Every structure is written in structure tokens, then in C-alpha cells.
Coordinates of C-alpha atoms in Angstrom, one line a residue:
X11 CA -59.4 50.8 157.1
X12 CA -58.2 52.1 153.5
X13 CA -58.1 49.9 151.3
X14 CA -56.1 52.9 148.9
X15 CA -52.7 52.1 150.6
X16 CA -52.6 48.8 149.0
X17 CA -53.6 50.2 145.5
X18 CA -51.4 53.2 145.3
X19 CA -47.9 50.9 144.2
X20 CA -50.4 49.9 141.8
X21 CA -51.4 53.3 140.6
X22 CA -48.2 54.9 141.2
X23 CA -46.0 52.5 139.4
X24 CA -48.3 51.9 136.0
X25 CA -48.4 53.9 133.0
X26 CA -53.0 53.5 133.1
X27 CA -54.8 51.2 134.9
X28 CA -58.1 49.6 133.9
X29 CA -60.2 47.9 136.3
X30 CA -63.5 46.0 134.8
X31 CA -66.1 43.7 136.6
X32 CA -69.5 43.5 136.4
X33 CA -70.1 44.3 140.2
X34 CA -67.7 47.7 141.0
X35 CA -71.0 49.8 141.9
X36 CA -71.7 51.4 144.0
X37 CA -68.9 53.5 141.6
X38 CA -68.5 56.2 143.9
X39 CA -67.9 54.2 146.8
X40 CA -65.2 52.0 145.5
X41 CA -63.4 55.4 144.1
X42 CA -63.8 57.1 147.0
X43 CA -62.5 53.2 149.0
X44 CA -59.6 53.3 146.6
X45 CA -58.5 57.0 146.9
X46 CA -57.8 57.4 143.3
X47 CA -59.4 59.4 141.1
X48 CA -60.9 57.9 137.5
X49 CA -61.4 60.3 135.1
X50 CA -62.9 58.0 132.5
X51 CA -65.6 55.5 134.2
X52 CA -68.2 53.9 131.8
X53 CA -71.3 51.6 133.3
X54 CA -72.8 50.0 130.2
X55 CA -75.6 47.9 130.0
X56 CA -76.3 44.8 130.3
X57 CA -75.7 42.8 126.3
X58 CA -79.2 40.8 127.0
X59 CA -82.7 42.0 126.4
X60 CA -85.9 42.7 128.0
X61 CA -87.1 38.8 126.9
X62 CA -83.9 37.7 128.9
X63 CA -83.9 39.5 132.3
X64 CA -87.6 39.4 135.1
X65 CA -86.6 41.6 137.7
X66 CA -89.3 42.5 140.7
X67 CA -88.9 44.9 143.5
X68 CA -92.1 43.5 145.8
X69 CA -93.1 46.2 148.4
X70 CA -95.6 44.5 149.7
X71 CA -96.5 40.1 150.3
X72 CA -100.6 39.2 151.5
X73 CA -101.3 42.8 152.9
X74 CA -97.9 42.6 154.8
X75 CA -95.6 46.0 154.6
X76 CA -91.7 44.1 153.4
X77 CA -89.6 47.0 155.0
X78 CA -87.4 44.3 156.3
X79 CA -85.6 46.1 159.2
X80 CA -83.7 44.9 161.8
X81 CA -86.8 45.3 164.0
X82 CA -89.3 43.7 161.7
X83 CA -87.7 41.3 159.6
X84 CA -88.2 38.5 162.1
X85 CA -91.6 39.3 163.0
X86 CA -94.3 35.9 162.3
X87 CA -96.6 38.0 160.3
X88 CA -93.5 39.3 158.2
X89 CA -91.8 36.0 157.7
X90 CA -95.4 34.3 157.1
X91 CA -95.5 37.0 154.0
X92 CA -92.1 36.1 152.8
X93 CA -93.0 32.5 152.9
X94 CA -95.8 33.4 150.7
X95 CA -93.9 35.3 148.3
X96 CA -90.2 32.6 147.8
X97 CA -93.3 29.7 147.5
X98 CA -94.7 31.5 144.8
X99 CA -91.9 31.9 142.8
X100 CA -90.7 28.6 143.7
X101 CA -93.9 27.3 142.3
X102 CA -93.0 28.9 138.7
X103 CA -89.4 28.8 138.6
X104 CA -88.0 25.6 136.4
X105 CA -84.9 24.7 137.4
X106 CA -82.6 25.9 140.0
X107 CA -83.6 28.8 142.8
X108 CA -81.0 30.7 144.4
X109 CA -82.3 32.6 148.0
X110 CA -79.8 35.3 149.5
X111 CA -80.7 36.1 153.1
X112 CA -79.1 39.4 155.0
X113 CA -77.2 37.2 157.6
X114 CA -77.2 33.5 158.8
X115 CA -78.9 34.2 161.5
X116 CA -81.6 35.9 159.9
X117 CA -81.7 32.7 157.6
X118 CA -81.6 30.2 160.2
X119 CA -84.2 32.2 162.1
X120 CA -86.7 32.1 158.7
X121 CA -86.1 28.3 158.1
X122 CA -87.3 27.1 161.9
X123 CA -90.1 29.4 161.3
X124 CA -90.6 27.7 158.0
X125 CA -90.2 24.1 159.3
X126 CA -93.0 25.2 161.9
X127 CA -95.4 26.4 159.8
X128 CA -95.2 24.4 157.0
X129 CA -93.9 26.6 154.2
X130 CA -90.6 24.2 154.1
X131 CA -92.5 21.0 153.4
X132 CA -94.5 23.0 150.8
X133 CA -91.4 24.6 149.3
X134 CA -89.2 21.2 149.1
X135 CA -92.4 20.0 147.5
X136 CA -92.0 21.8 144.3
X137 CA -87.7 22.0 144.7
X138 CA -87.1 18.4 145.8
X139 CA -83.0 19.1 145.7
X140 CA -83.2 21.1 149.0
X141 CA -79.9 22.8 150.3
X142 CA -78.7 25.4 152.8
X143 CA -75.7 27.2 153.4
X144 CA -74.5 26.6 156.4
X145 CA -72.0 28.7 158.9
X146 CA -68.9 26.8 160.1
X147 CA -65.8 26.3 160.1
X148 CA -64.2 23.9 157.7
X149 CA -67.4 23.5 155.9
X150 CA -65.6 23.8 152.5
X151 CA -65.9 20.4 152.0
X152 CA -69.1 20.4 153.2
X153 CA -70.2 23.0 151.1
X154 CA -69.1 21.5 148.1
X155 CA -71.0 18.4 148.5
X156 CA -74.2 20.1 148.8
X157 CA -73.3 22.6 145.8
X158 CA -72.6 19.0 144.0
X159 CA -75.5 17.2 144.8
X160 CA -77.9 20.4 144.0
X161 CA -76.3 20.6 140.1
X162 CA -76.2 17.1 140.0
X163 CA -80.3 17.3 141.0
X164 CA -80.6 20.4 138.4
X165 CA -78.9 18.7 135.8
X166 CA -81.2 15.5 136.0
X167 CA -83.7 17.5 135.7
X168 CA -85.4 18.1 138.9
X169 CA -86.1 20.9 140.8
X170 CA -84.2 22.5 143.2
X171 CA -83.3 25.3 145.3
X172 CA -80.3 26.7 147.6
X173 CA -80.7 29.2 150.5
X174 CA -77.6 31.5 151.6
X175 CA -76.5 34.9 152.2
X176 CA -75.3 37.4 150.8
X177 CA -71.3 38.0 151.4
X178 CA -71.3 34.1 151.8
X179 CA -69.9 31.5 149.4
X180 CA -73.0 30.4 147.1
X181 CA -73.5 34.6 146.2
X182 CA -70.1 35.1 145.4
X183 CA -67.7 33.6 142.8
X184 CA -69.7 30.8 141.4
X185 CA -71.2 29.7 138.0
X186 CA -74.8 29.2 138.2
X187 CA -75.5 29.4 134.2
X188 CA -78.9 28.3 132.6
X189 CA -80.8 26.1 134.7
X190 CA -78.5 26.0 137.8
X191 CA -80.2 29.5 138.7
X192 CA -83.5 30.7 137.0
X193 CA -84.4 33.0 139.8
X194 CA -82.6 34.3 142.2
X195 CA -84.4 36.1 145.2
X196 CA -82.7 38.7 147.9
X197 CA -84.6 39.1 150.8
X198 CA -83.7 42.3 152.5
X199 CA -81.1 44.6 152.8
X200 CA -78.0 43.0 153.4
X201 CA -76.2 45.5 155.7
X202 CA -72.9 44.9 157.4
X203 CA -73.5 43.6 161.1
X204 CA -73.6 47.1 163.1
X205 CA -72.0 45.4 166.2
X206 CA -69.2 43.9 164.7
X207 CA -66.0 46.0 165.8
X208 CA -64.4 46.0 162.6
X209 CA -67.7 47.8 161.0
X210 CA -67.7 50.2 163.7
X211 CA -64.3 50.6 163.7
X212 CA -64.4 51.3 160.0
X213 CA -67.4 53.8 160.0
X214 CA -65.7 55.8 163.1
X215 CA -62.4 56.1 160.8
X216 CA -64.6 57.6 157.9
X217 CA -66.3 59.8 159.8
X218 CA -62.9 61.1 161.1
X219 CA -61.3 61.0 157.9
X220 CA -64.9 63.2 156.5
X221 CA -64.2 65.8 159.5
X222 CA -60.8 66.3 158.9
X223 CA -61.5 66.7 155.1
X224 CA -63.6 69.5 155.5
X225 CA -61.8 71.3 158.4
X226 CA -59.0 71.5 155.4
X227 CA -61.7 72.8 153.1
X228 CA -62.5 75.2 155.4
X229 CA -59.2 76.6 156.3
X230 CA -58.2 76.6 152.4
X231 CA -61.3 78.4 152.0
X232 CA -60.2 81.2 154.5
X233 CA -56.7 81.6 153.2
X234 CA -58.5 82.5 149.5
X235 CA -61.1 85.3 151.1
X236 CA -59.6 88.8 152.3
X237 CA -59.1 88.9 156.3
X238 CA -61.8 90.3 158.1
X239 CA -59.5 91.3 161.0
X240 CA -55.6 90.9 162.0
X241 CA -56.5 88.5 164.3
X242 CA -58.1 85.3 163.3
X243 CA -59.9 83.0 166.0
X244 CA -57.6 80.4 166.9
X245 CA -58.2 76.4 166.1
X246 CA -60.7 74.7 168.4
X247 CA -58.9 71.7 170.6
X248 CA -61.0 69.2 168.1
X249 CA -59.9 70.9 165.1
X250 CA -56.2 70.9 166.5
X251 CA -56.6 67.2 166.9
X252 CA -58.3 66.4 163.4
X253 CA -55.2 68.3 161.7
X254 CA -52.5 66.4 163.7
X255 CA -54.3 63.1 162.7
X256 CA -54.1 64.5 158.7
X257 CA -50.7 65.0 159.3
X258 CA -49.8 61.7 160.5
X259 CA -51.8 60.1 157.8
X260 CA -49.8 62.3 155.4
X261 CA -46.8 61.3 157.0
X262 CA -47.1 57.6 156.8
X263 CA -48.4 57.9 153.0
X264 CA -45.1 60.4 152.3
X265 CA -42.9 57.3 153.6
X266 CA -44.3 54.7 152.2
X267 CA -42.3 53.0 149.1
X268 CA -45.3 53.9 146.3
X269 CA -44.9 57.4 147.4
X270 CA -41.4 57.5 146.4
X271 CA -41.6 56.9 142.7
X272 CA -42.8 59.9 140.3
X273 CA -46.5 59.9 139.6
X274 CA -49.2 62.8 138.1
X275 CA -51.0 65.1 140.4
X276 CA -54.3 63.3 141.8
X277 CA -57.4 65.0 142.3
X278 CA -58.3 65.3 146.1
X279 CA -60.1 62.4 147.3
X280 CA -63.6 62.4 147.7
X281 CA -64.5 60.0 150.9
X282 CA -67.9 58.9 152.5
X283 CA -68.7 59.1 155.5
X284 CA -69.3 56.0 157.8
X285 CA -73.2 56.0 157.1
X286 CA -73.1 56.5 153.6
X287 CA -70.1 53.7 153.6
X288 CA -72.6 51.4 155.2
X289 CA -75.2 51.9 153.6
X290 CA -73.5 50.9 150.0
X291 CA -71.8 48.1 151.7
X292 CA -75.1 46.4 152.2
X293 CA -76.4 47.1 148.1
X294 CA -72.9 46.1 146.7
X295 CA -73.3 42.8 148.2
X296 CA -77.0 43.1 146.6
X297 CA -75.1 43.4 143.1
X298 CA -72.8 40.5 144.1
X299 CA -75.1 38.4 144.7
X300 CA -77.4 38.8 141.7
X301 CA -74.8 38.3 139.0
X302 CA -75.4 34.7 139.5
X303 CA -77.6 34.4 136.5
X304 CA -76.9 35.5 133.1
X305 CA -74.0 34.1 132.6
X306 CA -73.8 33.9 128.6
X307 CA -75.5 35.9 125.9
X308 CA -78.1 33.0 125.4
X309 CA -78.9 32.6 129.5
X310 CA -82.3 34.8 130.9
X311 CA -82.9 34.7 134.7
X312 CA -84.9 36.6 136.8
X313 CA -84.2 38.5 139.8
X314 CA -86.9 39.2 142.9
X315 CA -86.1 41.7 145.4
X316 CA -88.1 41.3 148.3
X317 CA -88.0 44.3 150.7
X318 CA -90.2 48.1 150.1
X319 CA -87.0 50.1 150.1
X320 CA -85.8 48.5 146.5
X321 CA -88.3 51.1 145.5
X322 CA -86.6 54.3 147.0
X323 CA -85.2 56.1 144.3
X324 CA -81.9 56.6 146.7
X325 CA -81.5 52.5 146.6
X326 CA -82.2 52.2 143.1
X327 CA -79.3 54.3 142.0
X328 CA -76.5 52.6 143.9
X329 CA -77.8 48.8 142.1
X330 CA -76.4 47.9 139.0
X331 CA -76.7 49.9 135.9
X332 CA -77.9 46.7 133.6
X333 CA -80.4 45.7 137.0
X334 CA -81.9 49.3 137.2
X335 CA -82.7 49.1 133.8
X336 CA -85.1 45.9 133.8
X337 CA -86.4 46.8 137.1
X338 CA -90.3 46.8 137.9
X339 CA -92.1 47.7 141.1
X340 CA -94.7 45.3 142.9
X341 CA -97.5 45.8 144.8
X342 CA -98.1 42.1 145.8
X343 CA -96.8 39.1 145.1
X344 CA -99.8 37.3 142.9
X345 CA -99.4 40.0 139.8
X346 CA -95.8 39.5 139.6
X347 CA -95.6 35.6 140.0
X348 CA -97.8 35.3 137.1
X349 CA -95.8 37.7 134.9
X350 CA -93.0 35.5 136.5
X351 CA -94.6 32.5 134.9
X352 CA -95.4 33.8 131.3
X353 CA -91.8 35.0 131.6
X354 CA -90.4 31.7 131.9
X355 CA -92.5 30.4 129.3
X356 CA -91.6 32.4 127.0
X357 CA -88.1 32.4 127.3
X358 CA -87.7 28.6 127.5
X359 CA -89.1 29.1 123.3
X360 CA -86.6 31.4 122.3
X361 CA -83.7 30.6 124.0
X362 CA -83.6 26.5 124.4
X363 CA -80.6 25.4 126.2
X364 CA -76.8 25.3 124.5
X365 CA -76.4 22.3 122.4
X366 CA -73.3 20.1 123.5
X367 CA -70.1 20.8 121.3
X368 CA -68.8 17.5 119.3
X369 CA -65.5 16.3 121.0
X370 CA -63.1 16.8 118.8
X371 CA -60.3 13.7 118.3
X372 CA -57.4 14.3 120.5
X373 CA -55.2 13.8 117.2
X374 CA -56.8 16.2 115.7
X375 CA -55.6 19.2 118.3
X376 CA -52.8 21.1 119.1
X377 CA -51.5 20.0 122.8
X378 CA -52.8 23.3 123.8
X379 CA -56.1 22.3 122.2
X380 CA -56.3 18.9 123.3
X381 CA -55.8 20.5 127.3
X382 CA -58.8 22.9 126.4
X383 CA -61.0 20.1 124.7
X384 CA -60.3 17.8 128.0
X385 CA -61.4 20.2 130.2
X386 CA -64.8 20.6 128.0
X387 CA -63.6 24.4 127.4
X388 CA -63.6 23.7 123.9

């Protein structure tokens, strides 16, 4: 539920800590998750260029409205429209296509749709090397066979493209540099599943943790102002419960073994409440997912959001500082798949692919050298 008891040993015990990634935004979300202040935070941008980076936020596919909510996103005329859209950017993309789908269900749901209306034959047409991520058990191996066989396809120099989710194993964690992901597309929002218990679970204990925080603000705020009367109102029943659960969370901090060693005042934590938490869970895995491409200073990629609310102001802040800042808005697909195109073009002129190094003798290295130089990391 707080993911701040497991950091404060950390925090407690070390002189400074520095934490760097590419993919820590939301930033007030994960400070608020890590209950520990940062007084120095710096988002910088992103070390490519304009002539590197496509990014799209399409509002709109054939006429069709892409608010992809839970209660449209499965809709025919809706999934007909993003069929339109991922085959048009399929149909310009060289290489490798990455598509991240809210859920597997959600994705499963699209492909049948696909297969039935012929979008899949279409779309395997023009990305031969065909995968899907698929939710099982035990599927490691599995997995890695298909991620194989797509790079393997990729690197021979046909097309190909891989469908997951976001949260799942092909968003997170992997290399997809140069070819091995050109584009990669997000369809929707991907929001935490509102009926699993541990998201409920989890948004009921910031909403306490919210309540609690404030009652405290409150009554610090009354101790500061003169009394109005001898006689101040006496705690609600709820408010008596909300302080005994503070003190109990107080208590088990107090006696944990971080809290015994010496450490400088903290600032009082700032903490989100269970819809705002949910909310940023579903665009941090939105930033997760996209940092598959770019993956050196001489890669370019492009990114396509495909759902209306990637043009709300509110969502745009909580992406990625170097994303924000190539972003364009869409009206249509048709404009944006040709800018897509010249894009591509363009780039594939000024920044060919990375020439292979010479292999160096063995006798030549050092034996720390010669391990590097093996493992073509040299």
C-alpha cells in the first residue's frame, strides 16, 4: 500500500540519494508513493532533435470520436477506426511496429474483430513477421521465441510488427533500438483494472491516508488561531477514527528499524488521493511503454497516441517531459500518416544505421576487454 516503508532504510541510512530513469513521471506521484521529499528534481529533455522524434496525439480516425473509454473502446465502429489508423501507420513504418493495448483483453477483443473484418490479413500484409503477446502462465519461454523470431524477421529485413500491453513484458525492460521499433503506437489509456482488489484496495487506503492528512491540517490550523470560545466542539466519531488510524501508522513507522537511526527533519508528505493515484498509474505505464524507441543518440522513432484525451492539457502534463515536447495534435489520421511517411524518409538520409565495429584480436585485449569484445559490447 506504501511503497515509502521499503525506501525509508534507504533514505534514512544514506548520506544523498539520487534516483535517475528516464520514466519517474508522473514526478509528483512517485514522491508523493515514496514519502520523501526531493528538494532538487530536474526533468531534462530529451538529447535528440525534432528530425529524430514523430509523435501524434490522433483525436479523431474516419469521422470516429477515439475517446477510448471503457464503454466505447470495444465498440465496431470504434475498433473499425482504429484499424484504419494502426494500418496506416503500418503501411509507412519500415521496420519494426510496436502496438500497446490498455489490457489483454481489450487486445484480444481488437484482434478477433480484426481477423473478422479483415484488417489483420491487411496488416500482416505489409508486416509479414506477425506476433502477439500473449497472457499465460509460463509463457517466458514462449515469449522469447516470438520476441526471437520477430528480430530475427526485422533484422533480415522484413517487416514486422508486435502487439502487447502496456504493464506487460514487450513495453517494459527491453531493447528495441533502430529498426526493431520505428513506431510505436498506444491505443488508449492504460488504466489499472478498477475491479481488481488490490487497485481498490489501494485507492481506499489513499483516500484514507488524504482524510486523515487534512483532519491534521485542520486541527494544526485551530491550535495556531485565537479560541473563539472555552469550549471547542468535540471530534466527530469519523474524525476520532481517522486520528487513531494516524497514530497507528505512526506507531508502526516509530518501531520500525529505519526509524531508529538519526536522520534530518522531512517535509510533511504530500499524498494523492486514490483517483488522482489512478489516474497517473494509467499515463506512467504510457511513459513506460514509449521509451522503447530511441535508444541511442543516432536512433529516431516515432510515437502515435491514439485516444482524444492525449489532447487534454491535464494528460499532457503528467507524460514525459522529452514526449511533451515533440508532441502534435491530430484531427484524422490521413494528415498525420503522410507527415509520418516524409518523416521516415527523411530520417533514414541523415541518420543511416550504426556501422558494425571491427572485432578486435583477442590478443590484442585485456581479459576484461576480450569479455566485452565477446559479448559484442565493444
Amino acid at each position: 500500500m506504501y511503497p515509502g516503508v521499503a525506501f525509508f532504510p534507504i533514505a534514512n541510512a544514506a548520506l544523498s540519494v539520487i534516483l535517475t530513469s528516464g520514466t519517474l513521471a508522473p514526478m509528483g506521484l512517485f514522491c508523493s508513493e515514496l514519502g520523501t521529499s526531493f528538494p532538487i528534481t530536474i526533468e531534462l529533455n530529451h538529447f535528440v532533435t525534432h528530425e529524430q522524434v514523430f509523435v501524434s496525439a490522433v483525436t479523431s480516425s474516419g469521422g470516429v470520436d477515439l475517446t477510448l473509454t471503457y464503454q466505447r473502446v470495444q465498440q465496431r465502429n470504434v475498433m473499425d477506426a482504429i484499424g484504419a489508423a494502426l494500418l496506416a501507420i503500418a503501411q509507412v513504418t519500415p521496420g519494426g511496429l510496436l502496438c500497446f493495448f490498455p489490457s489483454y483483453g481489450v487486445m484480444n477483443h481488437f484482434c478477433r474483430h480484426f481477423a473478422e473484418t479483415g484488417v489483420m490479413d491487411k496488416l500482416r500484409a505489409c508486416k509479414p513477421a506477425f506476433f502477439t503477446e500473449e497472457q499465460r502462465r509460463g509463457g517466458a519461454a514462449s515469449f522469447a521465441a516470438s520476441l526471437g523470431a520477430y528480430k530475427a524477421a526485422i533484422s533480415a529485413g522484413r517487416g514486422g510488427a508486435f502487439l502487447g500491453v502496456c504493464r506487460g513484458k514487450l513495453s517494459e525492460g527491453l531493447d528495441f533500438a533502430d529498426d526493431m521499433a520505428r513506431t510505436v503506437v498506444v491505443i488508449g489509456i492504460p488504466y489499472p483494472a478498477v475491479q481488481d482488489p488490490r487497485v481498490a484496495t489501494k485507492r481506499q487506503y489513499n483516500d484514507q491516508q488524504c482524510a486523515q492528512a487534512r483532519l491534521c491540517a485542520q486541527q494544526q490550523q485551530q491550535t495556531q488561531q485565537p479560541q473563539l470560545s472555552s469550549s471547542p466542539s468535540p471530534p466527530t466519531s469519523q474524525q476520532q477514527q481517522l486520528l487513531q488510524q494516524q497514530q497507528q501508522t505512526q506507531q508502526q513507522l516509530s518501531s520500525s528499524p529505519a526509524s531508529q537511526q538519526p536522520h534530518e527533519p522531512q517535509q510533511q508528505r504530500t499524498i494523492s488521493d486514490g483517483s488522482t493515484w489512478y489516474t497517473l498509474q494509467g499515463l506512467r505505464a504510457v511513459n513506460q511503454a514509449v521509451g522503447r524507441i530511441i535508444r541511442h543518440r543516432g536512433d529516431y522513432g516515432a510515437v502515435v497516441l491514439l485516444d482524444a484525451r492525449y489532447a487534454r492539457p491535464s494528460t499532457v502534463a503528467q507524460l514525459s517531459r522529452w514526449l511533451r515536447g515533440f508532441l502534435h495534435v491530430d484531427v484524422g489520421i490521413t494528415e498525420p500518416a503522410s507527415r509520418l511517411a516524409r518523416f521516415f524518409a527523411n530520417a533514414a538520409v541523415k541518420f543511416p544505421p550504426p556501422q558494425a565495429q571491427p572485432v578486435v584480436p583477442a590478443q590484442e585485449l585485456s581479459p576484461v576487454a576480450a569479455l566485452l569484445n565477446k559479448h559484442g559490447k565493444l
